[in-house]
């Protein structure tokens, strides 16, 4: 039997590493499958009337325990119904990826999601921002954040199990819904993602 002289402690460490690598590979394959589907068969993505507010609330509720473990709080200021025609799973993945990234990498203690109101914004669209109060990134990284497999800190991403595809999935999902997304450093620290999506005329409870 190979490695029969390993101590129990070393065996356990080895198994934990195998499990971590297996999970990383599973997440990578899942992310690649999702991006490929959006690239090659966007028309096959099911769309239906949705209440974006409910989707955001569900993601936030799911993310609160992980944020609390990092000493972070999530503030969700999106409360009014927002009618979107789209795919619930993809739209959930947008906010889940943004929140997960902020928890893992921002170094801050707060994540906020809110709707932006302005007289200059089209009434047929909604603008949402997701931001943290962390350290942000160096300006040269900003134009590349949505690139596939791009990592600001490669070593840290490997440690946390990131695939390098999360923000690419976010961008592709927003584009597939006819929207746009941008990112910038906040003046007082942290990253801010601005999402613009088209609204529909009726609100679903979904």
CSV table of C-alpha atoms in Angstrom, one decimal:
chain,number,residue,atom,x,y,z
A,1,UNK,CA,0.0,0.0,0.0
A,2,UNK,CA,1.4,3.4,-1.0
A,3,UNK,CA,2.3,5.8,1.7
A,4,UNK,CA,1.6,3.2,4.4
A,5,UNK,CA,4.1,4.9,6.7
A,6,UNK,CA,2.3,8.2,6.8
A,7,UNK,CA,1.1,9.3,10.2
A,8,UNK,CA,-2.6,9.7,10.8
A,9,UNK,CA,-2.2,13.4,10.9
A,10,UNK,CA,-0.5,13.4,7.5
A,11,UNK,CA,-3.1,11.1,6.0
A,12,UNK,CA,-5.8,13.5,7.1
A,13,UNK,CA,-4.0,16.5,5.7
A,14,UNK,CA,-3.6,14.7,2.4
A,15,UNK,CA,-7.3,13.8,2.2
A,16,UNK,CA,-8.2,17.4,3.0
A,17,UNK,CA,-6.0,18.6,0.2
A,18,UNK,CA,-7.6,16.1,-2.2
A,19,UNK,CA,-11.0,17.2,-1.2
A,20,UNK,CA,-10.1,20.9,-1.7
A,21,UNK,CA,-8.7,20.2,-5.1
A,22,UNK,CA,-11.7,18.2,-6.1
A,23,UNK,CA,-14.0,21.0,-5.0
A,24,UNK,CA,-11.9,23.5,-6.9
A,25,UNK,CA,-12.1,21.4,-10.1
A,26,UNK,CA,-15.9,20.9,-9.7
A,27,UNK,CA,-16.4,24.7,-9.3
A,28,UNK,CA,-14.1,25.3,-12.4
A,29,UNK,CA,-16.0,22.9,-14.6
A,30,UNK,CA,-19.3,24.3,-13.4
A,31,UNK,CA,-18.2,27.9,-14.2
A,32,UNK,CA,-16.8,26.9,-17.6
A,33,UNK,CA,-20.1,25.1,-18.4
A,34,UNK,CA,-22.1,28.2,-17.5
A,35,UNK,CA,-20.0,30.6,-19.5
A,36,UNK,CA,-20.0,28.2,-22.5
A,37,UNK,CA,-23.8,28.0,-22.4
A,38,UNK,CA,-24.1,31.8,-22.3
A,39,UNK,CA,-21.6,32.1,-25.2
A,40,UNK,CA,-22.8,29.4,-27.5
A,41,UNK,CA,-26.5,29.1,-26.8
A,42,UNK,CA,-27.9,32.3,-25.3
A,43,UNK,CA,-31.3,31.7,-26.8
A,44,UNK,CA,-31.6,28.5,-24.8
A,45,UNK,CA,-31.4,30.4,-21.5
A,46,UNK,CA,-35.0,30.4,-20.1
A,47,UNK,CA,-36.4,33.8,-19.2
A,48,UNK,CA,-39.5,34.7,-17.2
A,49,UNK,CA,-40.9,37.7,-15.3
A,50,UNK,CA,-39.0,38.1,-12.0
A,51,UNK,CA,-39.0,40.3,-9.0
A,52,UNK,CA,-35.3,41.3,-8.8
A,53,UNK,CA,-35.8,42.5,-5.2
A,54,UNK,CA,-36.6,39.0,-4.1
A,55,UNK,CA,-33.6,37.5,-5.9
A,56,UNK,CA,-31.3,39.9,-4.2
A,57,UNK,CA,-32.9,39.3,-0.8
A,58,UNK,CA,-32.4,35.6,-1.1
A,59,UNK,CA,-28.8,35.9,-2.1
A,60,UNK,CA,-28.1,38.3,0.8
A,61,UNK,CA,-29.8,35.9,3.3
A,62,UNK,CA,-27.7,33.0,2.1
A,63,UNK,CA,-24.5,35.1,2.3
A,64,UNK,CA,-25.0,36.6,5.8
A,65,UNK,CA,-23.4,33.6,7.7
A,66,UNK,CA,-20.3,33.5,5.6
A,67,UNK,CA,-20.0,37.3,5.9
A,68,UNK,CA,-20.4,37.1,9.6
A,69,UNK,CA,-17.6,34.6,9.9
A,70,UNK,CA,-15.3,37.2,8.3
A,71,UNK,CA,-16.6,40.0,10.6
A,72,UNK,CA,-18.6,41.6,7.8
A,73,UNK,CA,-22.1,42.8,7.5
A,74,UNK,CA,-24.3,43.0,4.4
A,75,UNK,CA,-26.7,45.9,4.0
A,76,UNK,CA,-29.4,45.4,1.4
A,77,UNK,CA,-31.2,48.7,0.7
A,78,UNK,CA,-33.2,47.3,-2.3
A,79,UNK,CA,-36.7,47.0,-1.0
A,80,UNK,CA,-39.1,48.2,-3.7
A,81,UNK,CA,-40.3,45.6,-6.3
A,82,UNK,CA,-38.2,45.6,-9.5
A,83,UNK,CA,-39.7,43.7,-12.5
A,84,UNK,CA,-37.1,42.0,-14.7
A,85,UNK,CA,-37.6,39.5,-17.5
A,86,UNK,CA,-34.7,37.1,-17.1
A,87,UNK,CA,-33.2,34.0,-15.7
A,88,UNK,CA,-33.3,33.7,-11.9
A,89,UNK,CA,-30.3,31.4,-11.6
A,90,UNK,CA,-28.1,33.7,-13.7
A,91,UNK,CA,-29.2,36.9,-11.9
A,92,UNK,CA,-28.7,35.2,-8.6
A,93,UNK,CA,-25.2,34.2,-9.7
A,94,UNK,CA,-24.4,37.9,-10.4
A,95,UNK,CA,-25.0,39.1,-6.9
A,96,UNK,CA,-23.7,35.9,-5.3
A,97,UNK,CA,-20.3,36.3,-7.1
A,98,UNK,CA,-20.1,40.0,-6.3
A,99,UNK,CA,-20.8,39.4,-2.6
A,100,UNK,CA,-18.5,36.3,-2.4
A,101,UNK,CA,-15.7,38.3,-3.9
A,102,UNK,CA,-16.1,41.1,-1.5
A,103,UNK,CA,-16.2,38.7,1.4
A,104,UNK,CA,-13.1,36.9,0.2
A,105,UNK,CA,-10.9,39.7,-1.0
A,106,UNK,CA,-12.0,43.2,0.0
A,107,UNK,CA,-10.6,43.3,3.5
A,108,UNK,CA,-13.5,45.5,4.6
A,109,UNK,CA,-16.3,45.0,7.1
A,110,UNK,CA,-19.3,46.1,5.1
A,111,UNK,CA,-21.0,45.2,1.8
A,112,UNK,CA,-23.9,47.4,0.5
A,113,UNK,CA,-26.5,46.9,-2.3
A,114,UNK,CA,-28.7,49.8,-3.2
A,115,UNK,CA,-30.7,51.2,-6.1
A,116,UNK,CA,-29.5,54.5,-7.6
A,117,UNK,CA,-32.1,57.1,-8.5
A,118,UNK,CA,-31.4,59.9,-10.8
A,119,UNK,CA,-33.3,62.2,-13.2
A,120,UNK,CA,-30.7,61.3,-15.9
A,121,UNK,CA,-31.5,57.6,-15.8
A,122,UNK,CA,-33.9,56.0,-18.2
A,123,UNK,CA,-37.2,55.1,-16.5
A,124,UNK,CA,-37.2,51.8,-18.4
A,125,UNK,CA,-34.0,50.7,-16.7
A,126,UNK,CA,-32.8,50.2,-13.1
A,127,UNK,CA,-29.3,51.0,-11.8
A,128,UNK,CA,-28.0,48.9,-8.9
A,129,UNK,CA,-24.7,49.3,-7.1
A,130,UNK,CA,-22.8,46.7,-5.1
A,131,UNK,CA,-19.9,48.1,-3.1
A,132,UNK,CA,-17.7,47.3,-0.1
A,133,UNK,CA,-15.5,49.5,2.2
A,134,UNK,CA,-12.3,47.5,1.7
A,135,UNK,CA,-9.0,48.2,0.1
A,136,UNK,CA,-10.1,48.3,-3.6
A,137,UNK,CA,-7.6,47.3,-6.3
A,138,UNK,CA,-4.8,49.1,-8.1
A,139,UNK,CA,-6.2,51.2,-11.0
A,140,UNK,CA,-4.3,49.1,-13.6
A,141,UNK,CA,-6.3,46.0,-12.6
A,142,UNK,CA,-9.8,47.6,-13.1
A,143,UNK,CA,-10.0,47.2,-16.9
A,144,UNK,CA,-9.1,43.5,-16.6
A,145,UNK,CA,-11.3,42.4,-13.7
A,146,UNK,CA,-14.0,40.9,-16.0
A,147,UNK,CA,-11.5,39.0,-18.1
A,148,UNK,CA,-11.7,35.2,-17.8
A,149,UNK,CA,-9.2,33.7,-15.4
A,150,UNK,CA,-7.8,37.1,-14.5
A,151,UNK,CA,-6.7,37.3,-10.9
A,152,UNK,CA,-5.4,40.4,-9.0
A,153,UNK,CA,-3.6,38.1,-6.6
A,154,UNK,CA,-3.1,34.6,-8.0
A,155,UNK,CA,-1.8,33.0,-4.8
A,156,UNK,CA,-4.7,34.4,-2.7
A,157,UNK,CA,-7.3,33.2,-5.3
A,158,UNK,CA,-5.9,29.7,-5.2
A,159,UNK,CA,-6.1,29.7,-1.4
A,160,UNK,CA,-9.7,30.7,-1.4
A,161,UNK,CA,-10.7,28.3,-4.1
A,162,UNK,CA,-11.5,30.9,-6.7
A,163,UNK,CA,-11.7,29.8,-10.4
A,164,UNK,CA,-11.0,33.2,-11.9
A,165,UNK,CA,-14.3,33.1,-13.8
A,166,UNK,CA,-16.7,34.7,-11.3
A,167,UNK,CA,-16.6,38.2,-12.6
A,168,UNK,CA,-16.6,37.0,-16.2
A,169,UNK,CA,-19.8,35.1,-15.4
A,170,UNK,CA,-21.2,38.3,-13.8
A,171,UNK,CA,-20.5,40.4,-16.9
A,172,UNK,CA,-21.8,37.8,-19.4
A,173,UNK,CA,-25.0,37.3,-17.4
A,174,UNK,CA,-25.6,41.0,-17.3
A,175,UNK,CA,-25.0,41.4,-21.1
A,176,UNK,CA,-27.2,38.4,-21.8
A,177,UNK,CA,-30.0,40.4,-20.0
A,178,UNK,CA,-29.4,43.4,-22.2
A,179,UNK,CA,-27.7,45.3,-19.4
A,180,UNK,CA,-24.2,46.7,-18.6
A,181,UNK,CA,-21.8,46.6,-15.7
A,182,UNK,CA,-18.8,48.7,-14.7
A,183,UNK,CA,-16.4,48.9,-11.8
A,184,UNK,CA,-14.5,51.6,-10.0
A,185,UNK,CA,-12.6,52.2,-6.8
A,186,UNK,CA,-14.6,54.2,-4.3
A,187,UNK,CA,-13.0,57.5,-3.1
A,188,UNK,CA,-12.9,56.3,0.6
A,189,UNK,CA,-11.8,52.7,-0.2
A,190,UNK,CA,-13.4,49.6,-1.7
A,191,UNK,CA,-14.8,48.5,-5.0
A,192,UNK,CA,-18.1,49.6,-6.5
A,193,UNK,CA,-19.9,47.7,-9.2
A,194,UNK,CA,-22.6,49.5,-11.1
A,195,UNK,CA,-25.2,47.4,-12.9
A,196,UNK,CA,-27.9,48.7,-15.3
A,197,UNK,CA,-30.7,46.4,-16.3
A,198,UNK,CA,-33.8,46.9,-18.4
A,199,UNK,CA,-37.1,46.8,-16.4
A,200,UNK,CA,-40.3,45.1,-17.6
A,201,UNK,CA,-43.8,46.2,-16.9
A,202,UNK,CA,-45.1,43.6,-14.4
A,203,UNK,CA,-43.7,42.3,-11.2
A,204,UNK,CA,-43.6,38.6,-10.4
A,205,UNK,CA,-43.3,37.2,-6.8
A,206,UNK,CA,-40.5,34.9,-8.1
